[in-house]
Amino acid sequence: MIGDRGPPPAATRSAGTMPAVPASRDVDHQPHHAVGTPFAEFDRATWSRLRANTPLTLTEADLARLAGLGDRIDLREVEEVYLPLSRLIGLYVAGIAGLHQATSTFLGEAQERTPFVIGIAGSVAVGKSTTARILRELLSRWPGTPRVELVTTDGFLLPNAELRRRGLLERKGFPESYDRLALLRFVIDVKSGVPEVRAPLYSHLSYDIVPCAGVVVRRPDVLLVEGLNVLQPARPGIDGRAGVAVSDFFDFSLYVDARTDDVKGWYVQRFLSLRETAFSSPESYFHRYASLSDEEAIRTAEQIWTTINERNLVENILPTRPRATLVLTKGADHAVRRIRLRKL
């Protein structure tokens, strides 16, 4: 699909219709010039010490439940990477609460605290969904943030029928394939303190929006919004004036990063695994891929990656990386190797 959970329906027909994007166009690995950077950079060992005394509250069973297909993560990584991150976010939440109190004092009136919103972006197959689930679990165990909700932007994809009508079915996951206005309204309502806000529900089995179904968010302490393009900047309106983007309402944002060639390899391996799991179900939209041989599956996955997922990454997703508050960079083994935190 968009590639986040599977390939597009006519991927094999699209071969050659879209020029491939060279994998070497990975901005992170181009030569660097001696210029200033808005980020403080940490190796994993240095970052892990920032955990302080934050207790590890997850078990191996928790991790098995939270990890996505193909994501190789262990409790050591949770301790060294995600516990310090959860501590940092906890401090940010407390800081925002202090600002809220200061504003209430200035206005001379009591105002209800609104949810702390976190955006999580990154490529297909890079592991951002696992990152989001682990963070949700860790943050929900902090005394100050017991109510933590996670919503993925898949639910805001336009229905397949509408994508077909617009000729966008093979661009599922690109910015134009989403109901961006609905997503924006959802985040604004949550951030405004609306008691109940509903998000559409997406099925990765049917590869479509589930009619008459949704996810209800009820004034959480923290809301995580995970998706490919959540850090996109605002687009100018028809009248040329500056628009508003979902990312304008994030209190903290995270980008999960890796070399393009590594992500491609993870995508291909996940595709191979899906043949024996999700694709094997007769109800799966991608059931036709279940019978592919290894060679056919690899060729199909590489074609989908090159013509769709890599293009989306290079054109739309990767350019948003500098907008993140924090960047987690993974090595070829899928483990986080370095962390960059935006300076305040």
mmCIF file of C-alpha atoms in Angstrom:
data_model
loop_
_atom_site.group_PDB
_atom_site.id
_atom_site.type_symbol
_atom_site.label_atom_id
_atom_site.label_comp_id
_atom_site.label_asym_id
_atom_site.label_seq_id
_atom_site.Cartn_x
_atom_site.Cartn_y
_atom_site.Cartn_z
ATOM 1 C CA MET A 1 0.000 0.000 0.000
ATOM 2 C CA ILE A 2 1.111 3.416 0.634
ATOM 3 C CA GLY A 3 3.058 1.246 1.391
ATOM 4 C CA ASP A 4 2.670 1.145 5.168
ATOM 5 C CA ARG A 5 0.913 -2.194 5.331
ATOM 6 C CA GLY A 6 1.012 -3.664 1.842
ATOM 7 C CA PRO A 7 1.304 -3.061 -1.906
ATOM 8 C CA PRO A 8 -1.156 -1.251 -4.174
ATOM 9 C CA PRO A 9 -3.687 -3.258 -6.171
ATOM 10 C CA ALA A 10 -2.235 -2.547 -9.570
ATOM 11 C CA ALA A 11 1.406 -2.379 -8.618
ATOM 12 C CA THR A 12 2.509 -4.895 -11.208
ATOM 13 C CA ARG A 13 0.880 -2.814 -13.946
ATOM 14 C CA SER A 14 2.639 0.347 -12.812
ATOM 15 C CA ALA A 15 6.132 -0.941 -13.579
ATOM 16 C CA GLY A 16 7.885 1.474 -15.847
ATOM 17 C CA THR A 17 5.191 4.120 -15.620
ATOM 18 C CA MET A 18 6.986 5.956 -12.845
ATOM 19 C CA PRO A 19 10.725 6.628 -13.002
ATOM 20 C CA ALA A 20 12.689 5.064 -10.181
ATOM 21 C CA VAL A 21 14.273 7.356 -7.624
ATOM 22 C CA PRO A 22 17.960 6.603 -7.004
ATOM 23 C CA ALA A 23 18.561 5.308 -3.488
ATOM 24 C CA SER A 24 21.622 7.526 -3.262
ATOM 25 C CA ARG A 25 19.359 10.527 -2.791
ATOM 26 C CA ASP A 26 19.423 10.068 0.951
ATOM 27 C CA VAL A 27 20.040 13.516 2.336
ATOM 28 C CA ASP A 28 21.362 12.137 5.621
ATOM 29 C CA HIS A 29 24.357 10.587 3.935
ATOM 30 C CA GLN A 30 25.462 13.384 1.632
ATOM 31 C CA PRO A 31 28.704 15.237 2.495
ATOM 32 C CA HIS A 32 28.218 17.726 5.327
ATOM 33 C CA HIS A 33 29.563 21.250 5.308
ATOM 34 C CA ALA A 34 30.828 23.036 8.394
ATOM 35 C CA VAL A 35 27.635 24.849 9.243
ATOM 36 C CA GLY A 36 25.634 25.162 12.412
ATOM 37 C CA THR A 37 22.889 22.703 13.245
ATOM 38 C CA PRO A 38 19.698 23.181 15.254
ATOM 39 C CA PHE A 39 20.120 19.675 16.702
ATOM 40 C CA ALA A 40 22.134 18.259 19.574
ATOM 41 C CA GLU A 41 23.398 14.798 18.606
ATOM 42 C CA PHE A 42 23.870 11.794 20.891
ATOM 43 C CA ASP A 43 25.226 8.322 20.356
ATOM 44 C CA ARG A 44 23.215 5.536 21.934
ATOM 45 C CA ALA A 45 25.497 5.099 24.954
ATOM 46 C CA THR A 46 25.370 8.790 25.843
ATOM 47 C CA TRP A 47 21.622 8.968 25.316
ATOM 48 C CA SER A 48 20.996 5.886 27.458
ATOM 49 C CA ARG A 49 22.521 7.606 30.494
ATOM 50 C CA LEU A 50 19.805 10.259 30.295
ATOM 51 C CA ARG A 51 17.344 7.620 31.445
ATOM 52 C CA ALA A 52 18.377 8.554 35.002
ATOM 53 C CA ASN A 53 16.285 6.418 37.360
ATOM 54 C CA THR A 54 13.335 5.900 35.039
ATOM 55 C CA PRO A 55 12.080 2.365 35.815
ATOM 56 C CA LEU A 56 11.615 -0.255 33.102
ATOM 57 C CA THR A 57 7.952 -1.195 33.250
ATOM 58 C CA LEU A 58 7.709 -3.341 30.108
ATOM 59 C CA THR A 59 8.243 -7.098 29.965
ATOM 60 C CA GLU A 60 9.278 -9.415 27.144
ATOM 61 C CA ALA A 61 5.599 -10.329 26.744
ATOM 62 C CA ASP A 62 4.674 -6.645 26.412
ATOM 63 C CA LEU A 63 7.342 -6.162 23.780
ATOM 64 C CA ALA A 64 6.200 -9.172 21.761
ATOM 65 C CA ARG A 65 2.706 -7.697 21.730
ATOM 66 C CA LEU A 66 3.859 -4.232 20.707
ATOM 67 C CA ALA A 67 6.497 -4.988 18.070
ATOM 68 C CA GLY A 68 5.420 -4.887 14.444
ATOM 69 C CA LEU A 69 6.185 -7.501 11.829
ATOM 70 C CA GLY A 70 9.900 -7.514 11.065
ATOM 71 C CA ASP A 71 10.817 -4.986 13.774
ATOM 72 C CA ARG A 72 13.771 -6.391 15.675
ATOM 73 C CA ILE A 73 13.654 -4.740 19.069
ATOM 74 C CA ASP A 74 14.542 -5.985 22.540
ATOM 75 C CA LEU A 75 14.231 -4.773 26.111
ATOM 76 C CA ARG A 76 17.774 -3.448 26.032
ATOM 77 C CA GLU A 77 16.785 -1.013 23.294
ATOM 78 C CA VAL A 78 13.714 -0.021 25.271
ATOM 79 C CA GLU A 79 15.962 0.707 28.257
ATOM 80 C CA GLU A 80 18.625 2.584 26.318
ATOM 81 C CA VAL A 81 16.485 4.500 23.800
ATOM 82 C CA TYR A 82 12.817 4.614 24.693
ATOM 83 C CA LEU A 83 13.018 5.071 28.462
ATOM 84 C CA PRO A 84 15.141 8.239 28.115
ATOM 85 C CA LEU A 85 12.744 9.406 25.413
ATOM 86 C CA SER A 86 9.705 8.802 27.613
ATOM 87 C CA ARG A 87 11.434 10.708 30.420
ATOM 88 C CA LEU A 88 12.112 13.626 28.069
ATOM 89 C CA ILE A 89 8.506 13.694 26.886
ATOM 90 C CA GLY A 90 7.344 13.556 30.484
ATOM 91 C CA LEU A 91 9.427 16.660 31.176
ATOM 92 C CA TYR A 92 7.956 18.367 28.110
ATOM 93 C CA VAL A 93 4.432 17.544 29.308
ATOM 94 C CA ALA A 94 5.244 19.050 32.700
ATOM 95 C CA GLY A 95 6.731 22.099 31.020
ATOM 96 C CA ILE A 96 3.612 22.650 28.906
ATOM 97 C CA ALA A 97 1.494 22.298 32.055
ATOM 98 C CA GLY A 98 3.579 25.054 33.625
ATOM 99 C CA LEU A 99 3.029 27.304 30.608
ATOM 100 C CA HIS A 100 -0.678 26.552 30.781
ATOM 101 C CA GLN A 101 -0.759 27.624 34.419
ATOM 102 C CA ALA A 102 1.194 30.765 33.605
ATOM 103 C CA THR A 103 -1.282 31.658 30.856
ATOM 104 C CA SER A 104 -4.240 31.036 33.167
ATOM 105 C CA THR A 105 -2.633 33.284 35.766
ATOM 106 C CA PHE A 106 -2.022 36.001 33.193
ATOM 107 C CA LEU A 107 -5.606 35.855 31.922
ATOM 108 C CA GLY A 108 -6.964 35.721 35.424
ATOM 109 C CA GLU A 109 -9.209 32.784 34.664
ATOM 110 C CA ALA A 110 -9.061 29.025 35.064
ATOM 111 C CA GLN A 111 -8.671 27.093 31.805
ATOM 112 C CA GLU A 112 -8.791 23.353 31.349
ATOM 113 C CA ARG A 113 -5.569 21.688 30.297
ATOM 114 C CA THR A 114 -5.678 20.348 26.749
ATOM 115 C CA PRO A 115 -4.018 17.132 25.469
ATOM 116 C CA PHE A 116 -0.307 17.024 24.726
ATOM 117 C CA VAL A 117 -0.050 15.972 21.066
ATOM 118 C CA ILE A 118 2.907 14.059 19.610
ATOM 119 C CA GLY A 119 3.467 13.490 15.885
ATOM 120 C CA ILE A 120 5.445 10.436 14.720
ATOM 121 C CA ALA A 121 6.638 10.282 11.100
ATOM 122 C CA GLY A 122 8.916 8.161 8.940
ATOM 123 C CA SER A 123 9.054 5.857 5.947
ATOM 124 C CA VAL A 124 7.087 2.729 5.266
ATOM 125 C CA ALA A 125 8.741 -0.264 7.033
ATOM 126 C CA VAL A 126 11.061 1.876 9.176
ATOM 127 C CA GLY A 127 9.308 0.871 12.406
ATOM 128 C CA LYS A 128 7.440 4.044 13.342
ATOM 129 C CA SER A 129 4.298 2.093 14.304
ATOM 130 C CA THR A 130 6.284 0.025 16.812
ATOM 131 C CA THR A 131 7.878 3.210 18.130
ATOM 132 C CA ALA A 132 4.414 4.737 18.592
ATOM 133 C CA ARG A 133 3.051 1.680 20.419
ATOM 134 C CA ILE A 134 6.045 1.442 22.753
ATOM 135 C CA LEU A 135 5.840 5.135 23.589
ATOM 136 C CA ARG A 136 2.130 4.852 24.238
ATOM 137 C CA GLU A 137 2.737 1.984 26.638
ATOM 138 C CA LEU A 138 5.572 3.727 28.481
ATOM 139 C CA LEU A 139 3.849 7.112 28.747
ATOM 140 C CA SER A 140 0.609 5.566 30.002
ATOM 141 C CA ARG A 141 2.550 4.206 32.977
ATOM 142 C CA TRP A 142 3.724 7.656 34.063
ATOM 143 C CA PRO A 143 1.637 9.036 36.981
ATOM 144 C CA GLY A 144 0.972 12.325 35.195
ATOM 145 C CA THR A 145 -0.205 10.845 31.873
ATOM 146 C CA PRO A 146 -2.397 7.800 32.556
ATOM 147 C CA ARG A 147 -4.628 8.374 29.539
ATOM 148 C CA VAL A 148 -2.581 8.037 26.359
ATOM 149 C CA GLU A 149 -4.249 7.456 22.983
ATOM 150 C CA LEU A 150 -2.738 6.491 19.625
ATOM 151 C CA VAL A 151 -4.313 7.303 16.271
ATOM 152 C CA THR A 152 -2.784 6.472 12.897
ATOM 153 C CA THR A 153 -3.435 8.610 9.852
ATOM 154 C CA ASP A 154 -4.406 5.516 7.828
ATOM 155 C CA GLY A 155 -7.966 6.163 8.979
ATOM 156 C CA PHE A 156 -7.898 9.486 7.145
ATOM 157 C CA LEU A 157 -7.013 7.964 3.788
ATOM 158 C CA LEU A 158 -9.698 8.606 1.209
ATOM 159 C CA PRO A 159 -11.865 5.506 0.562
ATOM 160 C CA ASN A 160 -10.680 3.334 -2.316
ATOM 161 C CA ALA A 161 -13.711 4.259 -4.429
ATOM 162 C CA GLU A 162 -12.809 7.941 -4.132
ATOM 163 C CA LEU A 163 -9.128 7.237 -4.833
ATOM 164 C CA ARG A 164 -10.126 5.361 -7.991
ATOM 165 C CA ARG A 165 -12.357 8.235 -9.070
ATOM 166 C CA ARG A 166 -9.446 10.636 -8.675
ATOM 167 C CA GLY A 167 -6.902 8.283 -10.247
ATOM 168 C CA LEU A 168 -4.921 8.104 -6.998
ATOM 169 C CA LEU A 169 -5.215 4.461 -5.964
ATOM 170 C CA GLU A 170 -1.595 3.774 -6.892
ATOM 171 C CA ARG A 171 -0.513 6.830 -4.902
ATOM 172 C CA LYS A 172 -2.044 5.660 -1.655
ATOM 173 C CA GLY A 173 0.029 7.139 1.149
ATOM 174 C CA PHE A 174 1.090 10.211 -0.821
ATOM 175 C CA PRO A 175 -0.165 13.471 0.741
ATOM 176 C CA GLU A 176 -2.948 13.899 -1.810
ATOM 177 C CA SER A 177 -4.477 10.506 -0.923
ATOM 178 C CA TYR A 178 -5.621 11.702 2.514
ATOM 179 C CA ASP A 179 -8.637 13.674 3.622
ATOM 180 C CA ARG A 180 -6.335 16.322 5.025
ATOM 181 C CA LEU A 181 -9.142 18.614 6.094
ATOM 182 C CA ALA A 182 -10.752 15.844 8.175
ATOM 183 C CA LEU A 183 -7.398 15.033 9.798
ATOM 184 C CA LEU A 184 -6.796 18.692 10.550
ATOM 185 C CA ARG A 185 -10.254 19.075 12.097
ATOM 186 C CA PHE A 186 -9.674 15.962 14.209
ATOM 187 C CA VAL A 187 -6.412 17.251 15.679
ATOM 188 C CA ILE A 188 -7.802 20.753 16.220
ATOM 189 C CA ASP A 189 -10.817 19.321 18.067
ATOM 190 C CA VAL A 190 -8.598 17.175 20.284
ATOM 191 C CA LYS A 191 -6.256 20.060 20.970
ATOM 192 C CA SER A 192 -9.233 22.317 21.724
ATOM 193 C CA GLY A 193 -10.455 19.975 24.455
ATOM 194 C CA VAL A 194 -13.590 18.661 22.719
ATOM 195 C CA PRO A 195 -14.904 15.877 25.015
ATOM 196 C CA GLU A 196 -15.246 13.227 22.291
ATOM 197 C CA VAL A 197 -13.575 13.227 18.881
ATOM 198 C CA ARG A 198 -14.016 10.436 16.345
ATOM 199 C CA ALA A 199 -11.450 9.245 13.800
ATOM 200 C CA PRO A 200 -12.297 6.896 10.889
ATOM 201 C CA LEU A 201 -11.203 3.265 11.129
ATOM 202 C CA TYR A 202 -8.981 1.650 8.499
ATOM 203 C CA SER A 203 -8.738 -2.084 7.816
ATOM 204 C CA HIS A 204 -5.421 -3.473 6.615
ATOM 205 C CA LEU A 205 -7.213 -6.656 5.686
ATOM 206 C CA SER A 206 -9.671 -5.024 3.298
ATOM 207 C CA TYR A 207 -7.219 -2.219 2.457
ATOM 208 C CA ASP A 208 -9.987 0.343 2.879
ATOM 209 C CA ILE A 209 -11.899 2.539 5.300
ATOM 210 C CA VAL A 210 -14.411 0.576 7.389
ATOM 211 C CA PRO A 211 -17.887 2.059 6.823
ATOM 212 C CA CYS A 212 -19.805 3.270 9.883
ATOM 213 C CA ALA A 213 -16.870 2.555 12.216
ATOM 214 C CA GLY A 214 -14.407 4.742 14.025
ATOM 215 C CA VAL A 215 -12.071 5.334 16.920
ATOM 216 C CA VAL A 216 -13.292 7.639 19.689
ATOM 217 C CA VAL A 217 -10.786 9.782 21.567
ATOM 218 C CA ARG A 218 -12.002 11.178 24.900
ATOM 219 C CA ARG A 219 -9.811 13.968 26.253
ATOM 220 C CA PRO A 220 -6.541 12.040 26.629
ATOM 221 C CA ASP A 221 -3.583 13.382 28.561
ATOM 222 C CA VAL A 222 -1.402 12.567 25.556
ATOM 223 C CA LEU A 223 -2.359 11.832 21.947
ATOM 224 C CA LEU A 224 0.115 10.214 19.552
ATOM 225 C CA VAL A 225 -0.571 10.784 15.849
ATOM 226 C CA GLU A 226 1.435 8.364 13.702
ATOM 227 C CA GLY A 227 1.701 8.539 9.933
ATOM 228 C CA LEU A 228 3.909 8.918 6.899
ATOM 229 C CA ASN A 229 3.300 12.589 6.255
ATOM 230 C CA VAL A 230 2.262 14.073 9.598
ATOM 231 C CA LEU A 231 5.159 16.564 9.567
ATOM 232 C CA GLN A 232 4.169 18.105 6.245
ATOM 233 C CA PRO A 233 4.157 21.915 6.356
ATOM 234 C CA ALA A 234 1.042 23.920 5.569
ATOM 235 C CA ARG A 235 0.152 24.516 1.935
ATOM 236 C CA PRO A 236 -0.832 27.986 0.749
ATOM 237 C CA GLY A 237 -4.568 28.454 0.332
ATOM 238 C CA ILE A 238 -6.278 29.135 -2.979
ATOM 239 C CA ASP A 239 -6.057 32.854 -2.207
ATOM 240 C CA GLY A 240 -2.306 32.549 -1.648
ATOM 241 C CA ARG A 241 -2.468 33.073 2.104
ATOM 242 C CA ALA A 242 -0.614 30.761 4.482
ATOM 243 C CA GLY A 243 -2.543 27.658 5.445
ATOM 244 C CA VAL A 244 -2.597 25.530 8.591
ATOM 245 C CA ALA A 245 -1.023 22.073 8.941
ATOM 246 C CA VAL A 246 -1.628 19.228 11.379
ATOM 247 C CA SER A 247 1.965 19.606 12.555
ATOM 248 C CA ASP A 248 1.167 23.140 13.760
ATOM 249 C CA PHE A 249 -0.709 21.529 16.669
ATOM 250 C CA PHE A 250 2.030 19.133 17.771
ATOM 251 C CA ASP A 251 3.717 19.774 21.118
ATOM 252 C CA PHE A 252 6.459 17.295 20.254
ATOM 253 C CA SER A 253 7.364 15.455 17.056
ATOM 254 C CA LEU A 254 9.472 12.439 16.248
ATOM 255 C CA TYR A 255 10.977 11.188 12.991
ATOM 256 C CA VAL A 256 12.165 7.571 12.680
ATOM 257 C CA ASP A 257 15.045 7.513 10.209
ATOM 258 C CA ALA A 258 17.293 5.007 8.414
ATOM 259 C CA ARG A 259 19.277 4.697 5.193
ATOM 260 C CA THR A 260 17.027 4.267 2.192
ATOM 261 C CA ASP A 261 18.694 1.007 1.131
ATOM 262 C CA ASP A 262 18.177 -0.468 4.599
ATOM 263 C CA VAL A 263 14.492 0.463 4.642
ATOM 264 C CA LYS A 264 14.074 -1.108 1.217
ATOM 265 C CA GLY A 265 15.524 -4.359 2.532
ATOM 266 C CA TRP A 266 13.177 -4.306 5.538
ATOM 267 C CA TYR A 267 10.211 -3.667 3.257
ATOM 268 C CA VAL A 268 11.096 -6.630 1.034
ATOM 269 C CA GLN A 269 11.537 -8.927 4.039
ATOM 270 C CA ARG A 270 8.211 -7.844 5.482
ATOM 271 C CA PHE A 271 6.515 -8.486 2.146
ATOM 272 C CA LEU A 272 7.924 -12.027 2.163
ATOM 273 C CA SER A 273 6.630 -12.569 5.700
ATOM 274 C CA LEU A 274 3.186 -11.218 4.843
ATOM 275 C CA ARG A 275 2.732 -13.959 2.250
ATOM 276 C CA GLU A 276 2.441 -16.456 5.094
ATOM 277 C CA THR A 277 0.491 -14.217 7.480
ATOM 278 C CA ALA A 278 -1.901 -11.461 6.392
ATOM 279 C CA PHE A 279 -1.809 -12.272 2.671
ATOM 280 C CA SER A 280 -2.701 -15.917 3.326
ATOM 281 C CA SER A 281 -6.205 -14.997 4.508
ATOM 282 C CA PRO A 282 -8.810 -15.400 1.738
ATOM 283 C CA GLU A 283 -10.387 -12.151 2.982
ATOM 284 C CA SER A 284 -7.169 -10.218 2.438
ATOM 285 C CA TYR A 285 -7.144 -7.649 -0.347
ATOM 286 C CA PHE A 286 -3.661 -8.962 -1.188
ATOM 287 C CA HIS A 287 -4.470 -12.666 -1.104
ATOM 288 C CA ARG A 288 -3.248 -13.010 -4.704
ATOM 289 C CA TYR A 289 0.318 -12.404 -3.509
ATOM 290 C CA ALA A 290 0.264 -15.351 -1.108
ATOM 291 C CA SER A 291 1.095 -17.864 -3.840
ATOM 292 C CA LEU A 292 4.110 -16.021 -5.236
ATOM 293 C CA SER A 293 7.431 -17.831 -5.191
ATOM 294 C CA ASP A 294 10.304 -16.251 -3.273
ATOM 295 C CA GLU A 295 11.807 -14.913 -6.483
ATOM 296 C CA GLU A 296 8.474 -13.498 -7.680
ATOM 297 C CA ALA A 297 7.747 -11.966 -4.281
ATOM 298 C CA ILE A 298 11.145 -10.278 -4.084
ATOM 299 C CA ARG A 299 10.781 -8.897 -7.591
ATOM 300 C CA THR A 300 7.261 -7.624 -6.869
ATOM 301 C CA ALA A 301 8.239 -6.042 -3.550
ATOM 302 C CA GLU A 302 11.271 -4.309 -5.068
ATOM 303 C CA GLN A 303 9.126 -2.963 -7.897
ATOM 304 C CA ILE A 304 6.520 -1.598 -5.484
ATOM 305 C CA TRP A 305 9.236 -0.053 -3.334
ATOM 306 C CA THR A 306 10.974 1.658 -6.263
ATOM 307 C CA THR A 307 7.922 2.979 -8.074
ATOM 308 C CA ILE A 308 5.830 4.005 -5.088
ATOM 309 C CA ASN A 309 7.304 3.870 -1.582
ATOM 310 C CA GLU A 310 10.733 5.257 -2.357
ATOM 311 C CA ARG A 311 9.234 8.053 -4.399
ATOM 312 C CA ASN A 312 6.952 9.011 -1.548
ATOM 313 C CA LEU A 313 9.879 8.860 0.875
ATOM 314 C CA VAL A 314 12.192 11.048 -1.187
ATOM 315 C CA GLU A 315 9.597 13.516 -2.443
ATOM 316 C CA ASN A 316 7.356 13.918 0.601
ATOM 317 C CA ILE A 317 8.509 12.197 3.793
ATOM 318 C CA LEU A 318 12.281 12.695 4.036
ATOM 319 C CA PRO A 319 12.072 16.473 3.440
ATOM 320 C CA THR A 320 10.005 16.768 6.654
ATOM 321 C CA ARG A 321 12.739 15.236 8.840
ATOM 322 C CA PRO A 322 14.327 18.592 9.791
ATOM 323 C CA ARG A 323 10.949 19.716 11.186
ATOM 324 C CA ALA A 324 10.972 17.050 13.912
ATOM 325 C CA THR A 325 11.747 17.742 17.563
ATOM 326 C CA LEU A 326 13.715 14.496 17.763
ATOM 327 C CA VAL A 327 15.147 12.099 15.157
ATOM 328 C CA LEU A 328 15.836 8.429 15.900
ATOM 329 C CA THR A 329 18.332 7.025 13.389
ATOM 330 C CA LYS A 330 18.520 3.264 12.904
ATOM 331 C CA GLY A 331 21.375 1.139 11.650
ATOM 332 C CA ALA A 332 21.205 -1.755 9.194
ATOM 333 C CA ASP A 333 20.294 -4.113 12.056
ATOM 334 C CA HIS A 334 17.116 -2.070 12.743
ATOM 335 C CA ALA A 335 18.505 -0.843 16.084
ATOM 336 C CA VAL A 336 18.582 2.859 16.963
ATOM 337 C CA ARG A 337 22.182 4.069 16.753
ATOM 338 C CA ARG A 338 21.955 7.815 17.278
ATOM 339 C CA ILE A 339 19.515 10.437 18.426
ATOM 340 C CA ARG A 340 19.201 14.080 17.421
ATOM 341 C CA LEU A 341 17.260 16.496 19.618
ATOM 342 C CA ARG A 342 16.262 19.940 18.447
ATOM 343 C CA LYS A 343 17.831 22.696 20.507
ATOM 344 C CA LEU A 344 15.426 25.063 22.249
#
